[in-house]
Amino acid sequence: MKELTDWLTDPVPSRFPYPAVTHEFHRVGKHFVPDEILKSLALARERLAPEAPTPADAADRLLLDRFLDTALDKWDGRYDYPSYTSLSVLGLPTADDGPAAAETARVTRDRLTVQLLADLLRFELAAAEGRTEWLPEMRPDARMVEKRCRLAVRVAKPALARLGYGERLTAAEPAQQAAQLWELADAELLDPRERQVLKLSMLPVYISHDEHMFIRVLQTFETTFALLALSIRTAIGDLDDARTGDATGHLAVAETVLAESAPLFSLLATMQVESFRVFRDFTDGASAIQSRNYKLVESLCRVPDKDRLDSPAYRSTPEVHERVLAGQPTLDEACGAALADPRFSAADRERLTASMLGFAGSLRRWRQTHYRIAVRMLGTRSGTGATEGTPYLSSVRKIPVFRSVTEAPDTDTGARTEALTGTAPRTESEETA
């Protein structure tokens, strides 16, 4: 590949030939990129100077490091779920960013949610209209594209409203709204660096059309769980300082964005089962059980039981496992202490309990819906990365979120699903079939 060979003679990060490199990855899928290209990329990584001389150069270098880390994961033998979903390229907030970053993190989450879903719809419309030859296998029919437009726009709308663009989607038809969403994101919610990140964070393993949607949905979920982790970590500090109002405010943010993400499952369920089963053959080694953000949220809620901590779930996320063993504080512990603390009034305790139960209910319903979608796509098959697949999800979906408050069983799952997704339970089942 001439562009990469030329760049190697003067390896400046800002001039890296991203379009040529990503074209080769997109042409055949990451799993099938020729060895000579991967060797050149590995050489590019070696040729980079140890340090960037200026802050601007440092930003370009960081992005290139993250891209190469993702592009060479299979070559290096460290391919996993975070690299499959290009999470380092996205640069998500972390739970350790501190309370001052919580508000900025919510804006970041909203911007990324809109950007990811807008790009998902841009590709769906381009493929439907014959404007792209990328990922040509098993294209969906027009009815399915319309459904995807409707569901993706539904998830994007609350974030769009918080960003101040709530009145900009004026079209009546789902496809027209989808086109408007991309036009808005392209014109006002994507600066040059964000536009670059959006392009570089899409490296499917194969050439199946639906893998684009699959990756974007997973990235959107990860963006939400990154915010949840920071919100919960911030709420813990608030309770330690007896700031009940601030703590419940952060829990309300967590519950809201988790509920808003619910239609993503219906969107994911429009994926053609045969398409999924084809491209997942090339994702061996990457499994959602390796989601650090999800495990961090779970472990920040309360200390996992011993059998859970010793399970593949936490062995697959060793850094989170180590945080638990190191005694990271949990919301459950902070809540238990607050409920016994005379500094908290009866009204404070009642408000805190309600917030804890509200978030716990949302997370349990998320787990249940995740399990239902996995059953549809996998049946009784094992998961990728030598995981147990749906039996694993079935075993963990009822794990209590907290111990300090009594969680009632979800006897009205159907009604709550309707409230979260805007669809009646029976209709949702039909929609995801």
CSV table of C-alpha atoms in Angstrom, one decimal:
chain,number,residue,atom,x,y,z
A,1,MET,CA,0.0,0.0,0.0
A,2,LYS,CA,1.9,3.0,-1.4
A,3,GLU,CA,0.4,5.6,1.0
A,4,LEU,CA,1.5,3.8,4.1
A,5,THR,CA,4.9,3.0,2.6
A,6,ASP,CA,5.4,6.7,1.8
A,7,TRP,CA,4.3,7.7,5.3
A,8,LEU,CA,6.9,5.4,6.9
A,9,THR,CA,9.7,7.5,5.4
A,10,ASP,CA,8.5,10.4,7.5
A,11,PRO,CA,6.1,9.1,10.3
A,12,VAL,CA,4.3,12.2,11.4
A,13,PRO,CA,1.0,11.3,13.2
A,14,SER,CA,-1.0,14.2,11.7
A,15,ARG,CA,-0.2,12.9,8.2
A,16,PHE,CA,-1.0,9.3,8.8
A,17,PRO,CA,-3.0,7.9,5.7
A,18,TYR,CA,-6.1,6.9,7.6
A,19,PRO,CA,-8.4,6.9,4.5
A,20,ALA,CA,-6.2,4.4,2.6
A,21,VAL,CA,-5.8,2.2,5.7
A,22,THR,CA,-9.4,2.1,6.7
A,23,HIS,CA,-10.4,1.5,3.0
A,24,GLU,CA,-8.4,-1.8,3.1
A,25,PHE,CA,-10.0,-2.8,6.4
A,26,HIS,CA,-13.4,-2.1,5.1
A,27,ARG,CA,-12.8,-3.8,1.8
A,28,VAL,CA,-12.4,-7.3,3.3
A,29,GLY,CA,-13.1,-6.9,7.0
A,30,LYS,CA,-10.6,-6.8,9.8
A,31,HIS,CA,-10.3,-10.6,10.1
A,32,PHE,CA,-9.2,-10.8,6.4
A,33,VAL,CA,-6.7,-7.9,6.1
A,34,PRO,CA,-3.6,-9.1,4.3
A,35,ASP,CA,-0.5,-9.8,6.5
A,36,GLU,CA,1.6,-7.3,4.5
A,37,ILE,CA,-0.7,-4.5,5.5
A,38,LEU,CA,-0.7,-5.6,9.1
A,39,LYS,CA,3.1,-5.9,9.1
A,40,SER,CA,3.4,-2.3,7.7
A,41,LEU,CA,1.0,-1.1,10.5
A,42,ALA,CA,3.1,-2.8,13.1
A,43,LEU,CA,6.2,-1.2,11.6
A,44,ALA,CA,4.4,2.2,11.7
A,45,ARG,CA,3.8,1.7,15.4
A,46,GLU,CA,7.5,1.0,15.9
A,47,ARG,CA,8.6,4.0,13.9
A,48,LEU,CA,6.7,6.5,15.9
A,49,ALA,CA,8.8,8.8,18.1
A,50,PRO,CA,8.6,8.1,21.8
A,51,GLU,CA,7.1,11.5,22.6
A,52,ALA,CA,5.2,14.2,20.8
A,53,PRO,CA,6.9,17.7,20.9
A,54,THR,CA,3.7,19.8,21.2
A,55,PRO,CA,0.2,19.4,22.7
A,56,ALA,CA,-1.3,19.4,19.2
A,57,ASP,CA,1.1,16.7,18.1
A,58,ALA,CA,0.3,14.8,21.3
A,59,ALA,CA,-3.4,14.7,20.5
A,60,ASP,CA,-2.6,13.4,17.0
A,61,ARG,CA,-0.2,10.8,18.4
A,62,LEU,CA,-2.8,9.7,21.0
A,63,LEU,CA,-5.4,9.1,18.3
A,64,LEU,CA,-3.0,7.2,16.1
A,65,ASP,CA,-1.8,5.1,19.1
A,66,ARG,CA,-5.4,4.2,19.9
A,67,PHE,CA,-6.3,3.5,16.2
A,68,LEU,CA,-3.3,1.2,15.8
A,69,ASP,CA,-4.1,-0.5,19.1
A,70,THR,CA,-7.5,-1.4,17.6
A,71,ALA,CA,-6.4,-2.2,14.1
A,72,LEU,CA,-3.6,-4.6,15.2
A,73,ASP,CA,-5.5,-6.4,18.0
A,74,LYS,CA,-5.8,-9.6,16.0
A,75,TRP,CA,-2.2,-9.3,14.7
A,76,ASP,CA,-1.0,-8.9,18.3
A,77,GLY,CA,-3.1,-11.8,19.6
A,78,ARG,CA,-5.0,-9.6,22.1
A,79,TYR,CA,-8.3,-9.2,20.2
A,80,ASP,CA,-11.2,-8.7,22.7
A,81,TYR,CA,-14.5,-6.9,23.1
A,82,PRO,CA,-13.0,-3.4,23.9
A,83,SER,CA,-10.8,-3.5,20.8
A,84,TYR,CA,-13.7,-4.9,18.6
A,85,THR,CA,-15.8,-1.9,19.6
A,86,SER,CA,-12.9,0.6,19.4
A,87,LEU,CA,-13.6,1.9,22.8
A,88,SER,CA,-10.1,3.5,23.2
A,89,VAL,CA,-10.7,5.4,19.9
A,90,LEU,CA,-14.0,6.8,21.2
A,91,GLY,CA,-12.2,8.0,24.4
A,92,LEU,CA,-15.1,7.6,26.8
A,93,PRO,CA,-15.2,9.2,30.3
A,94,THR,CA,-14.0,7.0,33.2
A,95,ALA,CA,-15.2,6.5,36.7
A,96,ASP,CA,-12.0,8.0,38.0
A,97,ASP,CA,-12.4,11.4,36.2
A,98,GLY,CA,-13.8,12.9,39.4
A,99,PRO,CA,-17.0,14.7,40.4
A,100,ALA,CA,-16.1,17.8,38.6
A,101,ALA,CA,-16.3,15.9,35.3
A,102,ALA,CA,-19.8,14.4,35.9
A,103,GLU,CA,-21.7,17.2,34.1
A,104,THR,CA,-19.3,17.3,31.2
A,105,ALA,CA,-19.5,13.5,30.9
A,106,ARG,CA,-23.3,13.7,30.5
A,107,VAL,CA,-22.8,16.1,27.6
A,108,THR,CA,-20.2,13.9,26.1
A,109,ARG,CA,-22.5,10.9,26.4
A,110,ASP,CA,-25.3,12.8,24.7
A,111,ARG,CA,-23.1,14.1,21.9
A,112,LEU,CA,-21.7,10.6,21.3
A,113,THR,CA,-25.1,9.0,21.4
A,114,VAL,CA,-26.4,11.3,18.7
A,115,GLN,CA,-23.2,11.0,16.7
A,116,LEU,CA,-23.1,7.2,16.8
A,117,LEU,CA,-26.8,6.8,16.0
A,118,ALA,CA,-26.7,9.4,13.3
A,119,ASP,CA,-23.8,7.6,11.6
A,120,LEU,CA,-25.7,4.3,11.9
A,121,LEU,CA,-28.6,5.8,10.1
A,122,ARG,CA,-26.4,7.5,7.5
A,123,PHE,CA,-25.0,4.1,6.5
A,124,GLU,CA,-28.5,2.5,6.5
A,125,LEU,CA,-29.8,5.2,4.2
A,126,ALA,CA,-26.8,5.2,1.9
A,127,ALA,CA,-27.0,1.4,1.5
A,128,ALA,CA,-30.8,1.5,0.9
A,129,GLU,CA,-30.3,4.2,-1.7
A,130,GLY,CA,-27.4,2.5,-3.5
A,131,ARG,CA,-24.9,5.2,-2.5
A,132,THR,CA,-22.3,2.8,-1.0
A,133,GLU,CA,-20.9,-0.6,-1.9
A,134,TRP,CA,-19.4,-1.1,1.6
A,135,LEU,CA,-20.5,-4.1,3.6
A,136,PRO,CA,-22.6,-5.6,0.7
A,137,GLU,CA,-23.7,-8.9,2.2
A,138,MET,CA,-27.3,-9.5,3.4
A,139,ARG,CA,-28.7,-6.0,3.0
A,140,PRO,CA,-32.0,-5.5,4.9
A,141,ASP,CA,-35.2,-4.7,3.0
A,142,ALA,CA,-36.9,-1.3,3.0
A,143,ARG,CA,-39.3,-2.2,5.8
A,144,MET,CA,-36.5,-3.1,8.1
A,145,VAL,CA,-34.5,0.0,7.2
A,146,GLU,CA,-37.6,2.1,8.1
A,147,LYS,CA,-37.9,0.3,11.4
A,148,ARG,CA,-34.3,0.9,12.2
A,149,CYS,CA,-34.7,4.6,11.4
A,150,ARG,CA,-37.7,4.9,13.8
A,151,LEU,CA,-36.0,3.1,16.7
A,152,ALA,CA,-32.6,4.8,16.4
A,153,VAL,CA,-34.2,8.3,16.2
A,154,ARG,CA,-36.3,7.4,19.3
A,155,VAL,CA,-33.1,6.8,21.3
A,156,ALA,CA,-31.4,9.9,20.0
A,157,LYS,CA,-34.2,12.3,20.7
A,158,PRO,CA,-33.8,12.8,24.5
A,159,ALA,CA,-30.1,13.4,24.1
A,160,LEU,CA,-30.8,15.7,21.2
A,161,ALA,CA,-33.2,17.7,23.4
A,162,ARG,CA,-30.7,18.1,26.2
A,163,LEU,CA,-28.2,19.4,23.7
A,164,GLY,CA,-30.7,22.1,22.6
A,165,TYR,CA,-31.7,20.6,19.3
A,166,GLY,CA,-35.0,19.1,20.3
A,167,GLU,CA,-37.0,20.9,17.7
A,168,ARG,CA,-34.8,20.2,14.7
A,169,LEU,CA,-36.3,16.9,13.6
A,170,THR,CA,-39.4,18.1,11.8
A,171,ALA,CA,-40.0,15.4,9.2
A,172,ALA,CA,-42.9,13.1,9.5
A,173,GLU,CA,-41.4,9.9,8.0
A,174,PRO,CA,-38.8,7.8,9.8
A,175,ALA,CA,-36.3,7.8,6.9
A,176,GLN,CA,-36.6,11.6,6.5
A,177,GLN,CA,-36.1,12.1,10.3
A,178,ALA,CA,-33.0,9.8,10.0
A,179,ALA,CA,-31.6,12.0,7.2
A,180,GLN,CA,-32.3,15.1,9.3
A,181,LEU,CA,-30.5,13.6,12.3
A,182,TRP,CA,-27.4,12.9,10.2
A,183,GLU,CA,-27.5,16.4,8.6
A,184,LEU,CA,-27.7,17.9,12.0
A,185,ALA,CA,-24.9,15.9,13.5
A,186,ASP,CA,-22.7,16.5,10.5
A,187,ALA,CA,-23.3,20.2,10.5
A,188,GLU,CA,-23.3,21.0,14.3
A,189,LEU,CA,-22.3,18.1,16.4
A,190,LEU,CA,-19.1,16.9,14.7
A,191,ASP,CA,-16.0,19.0,14.8
A,192,PRO,CA,-13.0,17.7,12.7
A,193,ARG,CA,-11.6,15.6,15.5
A,194,GLU,CA,-15.0,14.1,16.4
A,195,ARG,CA,-15.6,13.4,12.7
A,196,GLN,CA,-12.2,11.6,12.5
A,197,VAL,CA,-13.0,9.5,15.6
A,198,LEU,CA,-16.3,8.5,14.2
A,199,LYS,CA,-14.7,7.2,11.1
A,200,LEU,CA,-11.8,5.4,12.8
A,201,SER,CA,-14.1,3.7,15.4
A,202,MET,CA,-15.7,1.5,12.8
A,203,LEU,CA,-13.6,-1.6,11.9
A,204,PRO,CA,-16.0,-4.5,11.2
A,205,VAL,CA,-14.5,-8.0,11.1
A,206,TYR,CA,-16.4,-9.0,8.0
A,207,ILE,CA,-18.5,-7.5,5.2
A,208,SER,CA,-22.0,-8.2,6.5
A,209,HIS,CA,-24.2,-5.1,6.4
A,210,ASP,CA,-25.7,-5.6,9.8
A,211,GLU,CA,-22.3,-5.6,11.6
A,212,HIS,CA,-22.2,-1.8,11.2
A,213,MET,CA,-25.4,-1.4,13.2
A,214,PHE,CA,-24.3,-4.0,15.7
A,215,ILE,CA,-21.0,-2.2,16.5
A,216,ARG,CA,-22.7,1.2,16.7
A,217,VAL,CA,-25.4,-0.1,19.1
A,218,LEU,CA,-22.7,-1.7,21.3
A,219,GLN,CA,-20.7,1.5,21.3
A,220,THR,CA,-23.8,3.5,22.3
A,221,PHE,CA,-24.5,1.1,25.2
A,222,GLU,CA,-20.9,1.5,26.3
A,223,THR,CA,-21.1,5.3,26.2
A,224,THR,CA,-24.1,5.1,28.5
A,225,PHE,CA,-22.4,2.7,30.9
A,226,ALA,CA,-19.3,4.9,31.1
A,227,LEU,CA,-21.5,7.7,32.3
A,228,LEU,CA,-23.3,5.4,34.7
A,229,ALA,CA,-20.0,4.4,36.3
A,230,LEU,CA,-18.9,8.0,36.8
A,231,SER,CA,-22.4,9.0,38.1
A,232,ILE,CA,-22.4,6.2,40.7
A,233,ARG,CA,-18.9,6.9,41.8
A,234,THR,CA,-19.8,10.6,42.2
A,235,ALA,CA,-23.0,9.7,44.1
A,236,ILE,CA,-20.9,7.6,46.6
A,237,GLY,CA,-18.8,10.7,47.4
A,238,ASP,CA,-21.9,12.8,47.8
A,239,LEU,CA,-23.3,10.4,50.3
A,240,ASP,CA,-20.0,10.2,52.2
A,241,ASP,CA,-20.3,14.0,52.6
A,242,ALA,CA,-24.1,13.9,53.5
A,243,ARG,CA,-25.2,15.6,50.2
A,244,THR,CA,-28.3,13.5,49.6
A,245,GLY,CA,-29.7,15.8,47.0
A,246,ASP,CA,-26.6,15.7,44.9
A,247,ALA,CA,-26.4,11.9,45.2
A,248,THR,CA,-30.0,11.3,44.2
A,249,GLY,CA,-29.5,13.7,41.3
A,250,HIS,CA,-26.7,11.6,40.0
A,251,LEU,CA,-28.7,8.4,40.4
A,252,ALA,CA,-31.6,10.1,38.6
A,253,VAL,CA,-29.2,10.8,35.7
A,254,ALA,CA,-28.1,7.2,35.7
A,255,GLU,CA,-31.7,5.8,35.8
A,256,THR,CA,-32.8,8.2,33.0
A,257,VAL,CA,-30.1,7.5,30.5
A,258,LEU,CA,-30.4,3.7,31.1
A,259,ALA,CA,-34.1,3.9,30.5
A,260,GLU,CA,-33.6,6.0,27.4
A,261,SER,CA,-31.3,3.4,26.0
A,262,ALA,CA,-34.0,0.7,26.2
A,263,PRO,CA,-35.2,1.0,22.5
A,264,LEU,CA,-31.6,0.1,21.5
A,265,PHE,CA,-32.5,-3.5,22.2
A,266,SER,CA,-35.5,-3.4,19.8
A,267,LEU,CA,-33.1,-1.8,17.3
A,268,LEU,CA,-30.5,-4.6,17.9
A,269,ALA,CA,-33.3,-7.2,17.4
A,270,THR,CA,-33.8,-6.0,13.8
A,271,MET,CA,-30.4,-7.6,13.0
A,272,GLN,CA,-30.8,-10.5,10.7
A,273,VAL,CA,-30.1,-13.7,12.6
A,274,GLU,CA,-28.2,-15.3,9.7
A,275,SER,CA,-26.1,-12.2,9.2
A,276,PHE,CA,-25.2,-12.2,12.9
A,277,ARG,CA,-24.3,-15.9,12.9
A,278,VAL,CA,-22.0,-15.3,9.9
A,279,PHE,CA,-19.9,-12.4,11.1
A,280,ARG,CA,-19.7,-13.7,14.8
A,281,ASP,CA,-17.6,-16.6,13.5
A,282,PHE,CA,-14.9,-14.0,13.1
A,283,THR,CA,-15.3,-12.4,16.5
A,284,ASP,CA,-14.0,-15.3,18.5
A,285,GLY,CA,-12.1,-13.9,21.5
A,286,ALA,CA,-14.4,-10.9,21.8
A,287,SER,CA,-17.4,-11.1,24.1
A,288,ALA,CA,-19.6,-8.6,25.9
A,289,ILE,CA,-18.7,-10.4,29.1
A,290,GLN,CA,-15.4,-8.4,28.8
A,291,SER,CA,-17.3,-5.1,29.1
A,292,ARG,CA,-15.3,-3.2,31.7
A,293,ASN,CA,-17.9,-0.4,31.9
A,294,TYR,CA,-20.7,-2.8,32.7
A,295,LYS,CA,-18.7,-4.7,35.4
A,296,LEU,CA,-17.5,-1.4,36.9
A,297,VAL,CA,-21.1,-0.3,37.2
A,298,GLU,CA,-22.1,-3.6,38.8
A,299,SER,CA,-19.2,-3.6,41.2
A,300,LEU,CA,-19.7,0.1,42.2
A,301,CYS,CA,-23.3,-0.7,43.0
A,302,ARG,CA,-22.3,-3.3,45.6
A,303,VAL,CA,-19.4,-5.7,46.3
A,304,PRO,CA,-20.1,-8.8,44.1
A,305,ASP,CA,-20.7,-12.1,45.9
A,306,LYS,CA,-17.7,-14.4,46.1
A,307,ASP,CA,-19.0,-16.8,43.5
A,308,ARG,CA,-19.7,-13.9,41.1
A,309,LEU,CA,-16.3,-12.3,41.7
A,310,ASP,CA,-14.6,-15.7,41.0
A,311,SER,CA,-16.7,-16.3,37.9
A,312,PRO,CA,-15.7,-15.7,34.2
A,313,ALA,CA,-17.5,-12.4,34.3
A,314,TYR,CA,-14.8,-10.8,36.5
A,315,ARG,CA,-11.9,-13.0,35.4
A,316,SER,CA,-12.6,-11.4,31.9
A,317,THR,CA,-12.2,-7.9,33.3
A,318,PRO,CA,-9.1,-8.3,35.6
A,319,GLU,CA,-8.7,-4.6,36.2
A,320,VAL,CA,-12.2,-4.4,37.6
A,321,HIS,CA,-11.5,-7.6,39.6
A,322,GLU,CA,-8.5,-5.9,41.2
A,323,ARG,CA,-10.4,-2.8,42.1
A,324,VAL,CA,-12.9,-4.9,44.0
A,325,LEU,CA,-10.2,-6.8,45.8
A,326,ALA,CA,-8.6,-3.5,46.6
A,327,GLY,CA,-11.7,-2.4,48.4
A,328,GLN,CA,-13.2,0.2,46.1
A,329,PRO,CA,-16.2,2.0,47.8
A,330,THR,CA,-19.7,1.0,46.7
A,331,LEU,CA,-23.0,2.8,46.6
A,332,ASP,CA,-24.6,0.0,48.6
A,333,GLU,CA,-22.2,0.6,51.5
A,334,ALA,CA,-22.6,4.4,51.3
A,335,CYS,CA,-26.4,4.0,51.2
A,336,GLY,CA,-26.4,1.7,54.2
A,337,ALA,CA,-24.2,4.1,56.2
A,338,ALA,CA,-26.4,7.0,55.2
A,339,LEU,CA,-29.6,5.3,56.2
A,340,ALA,CA,-28.1,4.8,59.7
A,341,ASP,CA,-26.6,8.3,59.9
A,342,PRO,CA,-28.6,10.8,62.1
A,343,ARG,CA,-27.4,13.6,59.9
A,344,PHE,CA,-29.9,12.3,57.3
A,345,SER,CA,-33.6,13.3,57.9
A,346,ALA,CA,-36.4,10.9,57.3
A,347,ALA,CA,-37.2,12.7,54.1
A,348,ASP,CA,-33.6,12.3,53.0
A,349,ARG,CA,-33.7,8.6,53.7
A,350,GLU,CA,-37.0,8.2,51.9
A,351,ARG,CA,-35.7,10.0,48.8
A,352,LEU,CA,-32.4,8.1,48.8
A,353,THR,CA,-34.2,4.7,49.1
A,354,ALA,CA,-36.6,5.6,46.2
A,355,SER,CA,-33.6,6.6,44.0
A,356,MET,CA,-31.8,3.4,44.8
A,357,LEU,CA,-34.8,1.3,44.0
A,358,GLY,CA,-35.5,3.2,40.8
A,359,PHE,CA,-32.1,2.7,39.4
A,360,ALA,CA,-32.0,-1.0,40.6
A,361,GLY,CA,-35.3,-1.6,38.7
A,362,SER,CA,-33.9,0.0,35.5
A,363,LEU,CA,-30.8,-2.1,35.6
A,364,ARG,CA,-32.6,-5.4,36.3
A,365,ARG,CA,-34.9,-4.7,33.4
A,366,TRP,CA,-31.9,-3.9,31.2
A,367,ARG,CA,-30.5,-7.3,32.1
A,368,GLN,CA,-33.7,-9.1,31.4
A,369,THR,CA,-34.1,-7.5,28.0
A,370,HIS,CA,-30.5,-8.3,27.1
A,371,TYR,CA,-31.1,-11.9,28.0
A,372,ARG,CA,-34.3,-12.0,25.7
A,373,ILE,CA,-32.4,-10.5,22.8
A,374,ALA,CA,-29.5,-13.0,23.3
A,375,VAL,CA,-31.9,-15.9,23.3
A,376,ARG,CA,-33.3,-14.7,20.0
A,377,MET,CA,-29.9,-14.3,18.3
A,378,LEU,CA,-28.0,-17.2,19.9
A,379,GLY,CA,-30.5,-19.7,21.0
A,380,THR,CA,-28.6,-22.2,23.2
A,381,ARG,CA,-25.3,-21.6,21.4
A,382,SER,CA,-22.3,-20.6,23.5
A,383,GLY,CA,-21.1,-17.1,23.4
A,384,THR,CA,-18.0,-15.8,21.7
A,385,GLY,CA,-14.7,-15.9,23.5
A,386,ALA,CA,-15.4,-19.4,25.0
A,387,THR,CA,-18.2,-17.9,27.2
A,388,GLU,CA,-21.4,-19.7,28.1
A,389,GLY,CA,-23.7,-17.4,26.1
A,390,THR,CA,-27.4,-17.3,27.1
A,391,PRO,CA,-27.1,-19.7,30.1
A,392,TYR,CA,-24.7,-17.2,31.6
A,393,LEU,CA,-27.0,-14.3,31.0
A,394,SER,CA,-29.9,-16.3,32.5
A,395,SER,CA,-27.9,-17.0,35.6
A,396,VAL,CA,-27.0,-13.4,36.3
A,397,ARG,CA,-30.1,-11.4,35.3
A,398,LYS,CA,-31.7,-11.7,38.7
A,399,ILE,CA,-28.6,-10.9,40.8
A,400,PRO,CA,-29.6,-8.2,43.3
A,401,VAL,CA,-28.3,-4.7,42.4
A,402,PHE,CA,-28.2,-3.6,46.1
A,403,ARG,CA,-28.5,-5.2,49.6
A,404,SER,CA,-29.0,-2.0,51.6
A,405,VAL,CA,-32.5,-1.6,50.2
A,406,THR,CA,-35.1,-4.3,49.5
A,407,GLU,CA,-35.7,-4.7,45.8
A,408,ALA,CA,-39.2,-5.8,44.9
A,409,PRO,CA,-39.6,-8.4,42.2
A,410,ASP,CA,-40.6,-7.0,38.8
A,411,THR,CA,-44.1,-8.5,38.7
A,412,ASP,CA,-45.2,-5.9,36.2
A,413,THR,CA,-42.4,-6.3,33.7
A,414,GLY,CA,-44.7,-5.8,30.8
A,415,ALA,CA,-46.1,-2.5,32.0
A,416,ARG,CA,-42.6,-1.3,32.8
A,417,THR,CA,-41.3,-2.3,29.4
A,418,GLU,CA,-44.1,-0.3,27.8
A,419,ALA,CA,-43.2,2.7,29.9
A,420,LEU,CA,-39.6,2.5,29.0
A,421,THR,CA,-39.8,1.8,25.3
A,422,GLY,CA,-43.1,3.2,24.3
A,423,THR,CA,-44.3,-0.1,23.0
A,424,ALA,CA,-46.8,-2.6,24.4
A,425,PRO,CA,-45.2,-5.8,25.6
A,426,ARG,CA,-46.9,-8.0,22.9
A,427,THR,CA,-46.1,-5.5,20.2
A,428,GLU,CA,-42.4,-5.3,21.3
A,429,SER,CA,-42.2,-9.1,21.1
A,430,GLU,CA,-43.6,-9.1,17.6
A,431,GLU,CA,-41.3,-6.2,16.7
A,432,THR,CA,-38.1,-8.0,17.8
A,433,ALA,CA,-39.1,-11.3,16.1
